[in-house]
Amino acid sequence: MATIITIDGPSGAGKGTVSRGLANKLGFHYLDSGALYRLLGLAAQRHRVGLDSDNALSMLAAHMDIGFKTLDDGSLKILLEGEDVSQELRTENTGALASQVAAHPEVRTALFDRQRQFAKAPGLIADGRDMGTVVFPEAPLKIYLTASIEERAQRRYKELLDKGENVSLRALEEQVRSRDERDMNRDVSPLLPAEDAIELDTSELSIQEVMDTVLNLVYLKGLVKVIDQ
Ligand code: DC
């Protein structure tokens, strides 16, 4: 039996870093559901499938050849048709493609089973937008991470500068705003906290503080035995 912990929230709220850290600490598996939508966006672009062709997109979602490999240094390598696309997957362009394919109900249905298959013992940290509301509604602990748009754009700005990319903070804020808008207002599985989710605003918190808060909740709920910090 797998213990499932869901971490949902908008882009840039810190879900990825916190989820990977928690999975590492607890020895749990990790589902980066956004990566599935990003992979589908890339696959659609490569196979010239239109972003509004719901049937073709859902076929691609069910059958695309993808792989996740954890390397010895703990980093994750993501493959599409055997090719390492880990870098390309993280770009703003791929994020925007993902957000568009994710708005199709047929696509979400096609990816549902693929996501549920990640639930394996001893447990899973499931990171996304609808992990607690739709994909794993039975999860005993659901976290909803938020942060202000300005803070999220600022984090992304720093990340890109560190990679040597020249970007405008204003343009990033606009991108964050329009992705939020699309993710929160779509008809199916819009981004919103599950009724039983615990909300955490990370604007003023460090990654370590967020991780400690979630770990305390995990222990309080008796989901795992206390691990030495
Ligand atoms: O978490 P991310 O930035 O990698 O997600 C990319 C896009 O995928 C996001 O804008 C919306 C979509 N997505 C979704 O609709 N449902 C999920 N569970 C995860 C991501």
Coordinates of C-alpha atoms and ligand atoms in Angstrom, one line a residue:
M1 CA 0.0 0.0 0.0
A2 CA 1.3 3.4 -0.9
T3 CA 0.9 6.5 1.4
I4 CA 0.1 9.4 -0.9
I5 CA 0.8 13.0 -0.2
T6 CA -0.4 15.6 -2.8
I7 CA 1.3 18.9 -3.4
D8 CA -0.7 21.2 -5.6
G9 CA -0.5 24.9 -6.5
P10 CA 0.4 27.4 -9.3
S11 CA 3.7 27.5 -11.1
G12 CA 6.6 28.9 -9.2
A13 CA 5.1 28.2 -5.7
G14 CA 8.0 25.8 -5.0
K15 CA 6.1 22.5 -5.5
G16 CA 8.9 20.8 -7.5
T17 CA 11.8 21.5 -5.1
V18 CA 9.7 20.8 -2.0
S19 CA 8.2 17.6 -3.5
R20 CA 11.6 16.2 -4.6
G21 CA 13.1 17.1 -1.2
L22 CA 10.2 15.3 0.6
A23 CA 10.4 12.3 -1.6
N24 CA 14.1 12.0 -0.9
K25 CA 13.7 12.5 2.8
L26 CA 10.9 10.0 3.2
G27 CA 12.2 7.5 0.6
F28 CA 8.9 7.9 -1.4
H29 CA 8.4 7.9 -5.2
Y30 CA 7.8 11.2 -6.9
L31 CA 5.3 12.1 -9.6
D32 CA 5.9 15.3 -11.5
S33 CA 2.6 15.4 -13.2
G34 CA 3.4 18.8 -14.9
A35 CA 6.2 16.9 -16.7
L36 CA 3.6 14.6 -18.3
Y37 CA 1.7 17.6 -19.7
R38 CA 5.0 19.2 -20.8
L39 CA 6.0 15.9 -22.5
L40 CA 2.7 15.9 -24.3
G41 CA 3.1 19.5 -25.4
L42 CA 6.6 18.6 -26.9
A43 CA 5.4 15.4 -28.5
A44 CA 2.5 17.3 -30.1
Q45 CA 4.9 19.9 -31.5
R46 CA 7.2 17.3 -32.8
H47 CA 4.5 15.2 -34.5
R48 CA 2.7 18.4 -35.7
V49 CA -0.5 17.6 -33.8
G50 CA -2.6 20.8 -33.4
L51 CA -3.0 22.0 -29.9
D52 CA -6.8 22.0 -30.4
S53 CA -7.1 18.4 -31.9
D54 CA -8.5 16.8 -28.8
N55 CA -8.7 13.3 -30.3
A56 CA -5.2 13.2 -31.7
L57 CA -3.8 14.7 -28.5
S58 CA -5.5 12.1 -26.3
M59 CA -4.2 9.3 -28.5
L60 CA -0.7 10.8 -28.1
A61 CA -1.2 11.2 -24.3
A62 CA -2.2 7.5 -23.9
H63 CA 0.6 6.1 -26.1
M64 CA 3.6 8.5 -26.1
D65 CA 6.9 6.8 -25.3
I66 CA 8.3 8.4 -22.2
G67 CA 10.7 7.5 -19.5
F68 CA 11.9 8.8 -16.1
K69 CA 15.4 7.8 -14.9
T70 CA 16.9 8.9 -11.5
L71 CA 20.7 9.2 -11.9
D72 CA 23.2 8.4 -9.2
D73 CA 23.5 12.0 -8.1
G74 CA 19.7 12.1 -7.5
S75 CA 18.8 14.2 -10.5
L76 CA 16.0 13.1 -12.8
K77 CA 16.4 12.5 -16.5
I78 CA 13.3 12.6 -18.6
L79 CA 13.1 10.9 -21.9
L80 CA 10.7 11.3 -24.9
E81 CA 11.0 8.6 -27.5
G82 CA 14.4 7.6 -26.0
E83 CA 15.8 11.2 -26.2
D84 CA 16.8 13.2 -23.1
V85 CA 14.5 16.2 -23.1
S86 CA 15.0 17.3 -19.5
Q87 CA 16.3 20.7 -20.4
E88 CA 13.8 21.5 -23.2
L89 CA 11.0 20.4 -20.8
R90 CA 11.7 23.3 -18.4
T91 CA 11.5 26.2 -20.8
E92 CA 8.7 28.7 -20.7
N93 CA 7.7 27.8 -24.2
T94 CA 7.1 24.1 -23.2
G95 CA 5.2 25.3 -20.1
A96 CA 2.9 27.3 -22.2
L97 CA 2.3 24.3 -24.6
A98 CA 1.6 22.1 -21.5
S99 CA -0.9 24.5 -20.2
Q100 CA -2.8 24.5 -23.5
V101 CA -2.9 20.7 -24.0
A102 CA -3.9 20.4 -20.3
A103 CA -7.1 22.3 -20.9
H104 CA -8.6 19.3 -22.9
P105 CA -10.8 17.0 -20.9
E106 CA -9.9 14.0 -23.2
V107 CA -6.2 14.6 -22.5
R108 CA -6.7 14.7 -18.7
T109 CA -8.7 11.4 -18.9
A110 CA -6.0 9.8 -21.0
L111 CA -3.3 10.8 -18.5
F112 CA -5.3 9.8 -15.4
D113 CA -4.3 6.1 -15.4
R114 CA -0.6 6.9 -16.3
Q115 CA -0.5 9.1 -13.2
R116 CA -2.2 6.6 -10.9
Q117 CA 0.4 4.0 -11.8
F118 CA 3.0 6.1 -10.0
A119 CA 1.4 5.1 -6.6
K120 CA 3.8 2.4 -5.3
A121 CA 4.9 1.4 -1.8
P122 CA 6.1 2.8 0.5
G123 CA 4.6 6.1 -0.8
L124 CA 4.3 8.8 -3.4
I125 CA 4.6 12.6 -3.4
A126 CA 2.3 13.7 -6.2
D127 CA 3.0 17.2 -7.5
G128 CA 0.6 19.1 -9.8
R129 CA -2.6 21.1 -10.1
D130 CA -5.3 18.5 -9.5
M131 CA -3.5 15.8 -7.5
G132 CA -5.6 16.3 -4.4
T133 CA -8.9 17.1 -6.1
V134 CA -9.0 14.6 -9.0
V135 CA -6.2 12.1 -9.4
F136 CA -5.6 11.1 -5.7
P137 CA -8.7 12.3 -3.8
E138 CA -8.1 9.6 -1.2
A139 CA -4.7 11.0 -0.2
P140 CA -4.5 11.4 3.6
L141 CA -2.4 14.6 3.4
K142 CA -3.0 17.3 0.8
I143 CA -1.0 20.5 0.6
Y144 CA -1.7 23.5 -1.5
L145 CA 1.3 25.8 -1.9
T146 CA 0.9 29.4 -3.1
A147 CA 3.0 32.5 -3.4
S148 CA 2.3 36.0 -4.8
I149 CA 2.7 36.5 -8.5
E150 CA 5.6 38.9 -8.0
E151 CA 7.5 36.4 -5.8
R152 CA 6.9 33.5 -8.2
A153 CA 8.1 35.6 -11.2
Q154 CA 11.1 36.8 -9.2
R155 CA 12.1 33.1 -8.4
R156 CA 11.9 32.2 -12.0
Y157 CA 13.9 35.3 -13.0
K158 CA 16.7 34.3 -10.6
E159 CA 16.6 30.7 -11.9
L160 CA 17.0 31.9 -15.5
L161 CA 19.7 34.4 -14.7
D162 CA 21.7 31.7 -13.0
K163 CA 21.4 29.7 -16.2
G164 CA 22.8 32.7 -18.1
E165 CA 19.5 33.5 -19.9
N166 CA 18.7 37.1 -20.5
V167 CA 15.0 37.7 -19.5
S168 CA 12.8 40.6 -18.5
L169 CA 11.1 40.4 -15.1
R170 CA 8.1 42.2 -16.4
A171 CA 7.6 39.6 -19.2
L172 CA 7.9 36.8 -16.7
E173 CA 5.3 38.3 -14.5
E174 CA 3.0 38.5 -17.5
Q175 CA 3.7 34.8 -18.4
V176 CA 3.0 33.7 -14.8
R177 CA -0.2 35.7 -14.8
S178 CA -1.5 34.2 -18.1
R179 CA -0.6 30.6 -17.1
D180 CA -2.5 31.1 -13.8
E181 CA -5.4 32.5 -15.6
R182 CA -5.6 29.5 -18.0
D183 CA -5.0 26.9 -15.3
M184 CA -7.5 28.4 -12.9
N185 CA -10.3 29.1 -15.3
R186 CA -10.4 25.9 -17.5
D187 CA -13.6 23.9 -17.3
V188 CA -12.0 20.6 -16.3
S189 CA -9.9 20.1 -13.2
P190 CA -9.1 23.8 -12.7
L191 CA -6.4 24.6 -10.3
L192 CA -7.9 25.0 -6.9
P193 CA -7.3 23.7 -3.4
A194 CA -9.1 20.4 -2.4
E195 CA -11.6 21.0 0.4
D196 CA -9.4 19.1 2.8
A197 CA -6.1 20.7 1.7
I198 CA -3.8 22.6 4.0
E199 CA -2.8 25.9 2.4
L200 CA 0.7 27.3 2.8
D201 CA 1.8 30.7 1.4
T202 CA 5.5 30.3 0.7
S203 CA 6.2 33.9 -0.3
E204 CA 8.1 34.6 2.9
L205 CA 9.4 31.1 3.6
S206 CA 12.6 29.3 2.6
I207 CA 12.4 25.9 0.9
Q208 CA 13.7 24.3 4.2
E209 CA 10.9 26.0 6.2
V210 CA 8.3 24.7 3.8
M211 CA 9.7 21.2 3.9
D212 CA 9.9 21.2 7.7
T213 CA 6.2 22.4 8.0
V214 CA 5.1 19.6 5.6
L215 CA 7.2 17.0 7.4
N216 CA 5.7 18.0 10.7
L217 CA 2.2 17.4 9.3
V218 CA 3.3 14.0 7.9
Y219 CA 4.5 13.0 11.4
L220 CA 1.5 14.5 13.2
K221 CA -0.8 12.5 11.0
G222 CA 1.3 9.4 11.8
L223 CA 1.9 8.7 8.1
V224 CA 5.5 7.7 8.6
K225 CA 7.6 7.1 11.7
V226 CA 9.7 10.2 12.7
I227 CA 12.9 10.3 10.8
D228 CA 15.9 12.0 12.4
Q229 CA 16.3 15.5 10.9
Ligands
DC1 O1 3.9 22.2 -12.9 P1 4.3 22.6 -14.3 O2 4.6 24.1 -14.5 O3 5.4 21.7 -14.9 O4 3.0 22.3 -15.2 C1 2.9 22.7 -16.6 C2 1.5 22.9 -17.0 O5 0.8 21.6 -17.0 C3 0.6 23.8 -16.1 O6 0.6 25.1 -16.6 C4 -0.7 23.2 -16.2 C5 -0.5 21.8 -16.6 N1 -0.8 20.8 -15.4 C6 -2.0 20.5 -15.2 O7 -3.0 20.9 -15.8 N2 -2.3 19.5 -14.2 C7 -1.3 19.0 -13.5 N3 -1.6 18.1 -12.6 C8 0.0 19.4 -13.7 C9 0.3 20.4 -14.7

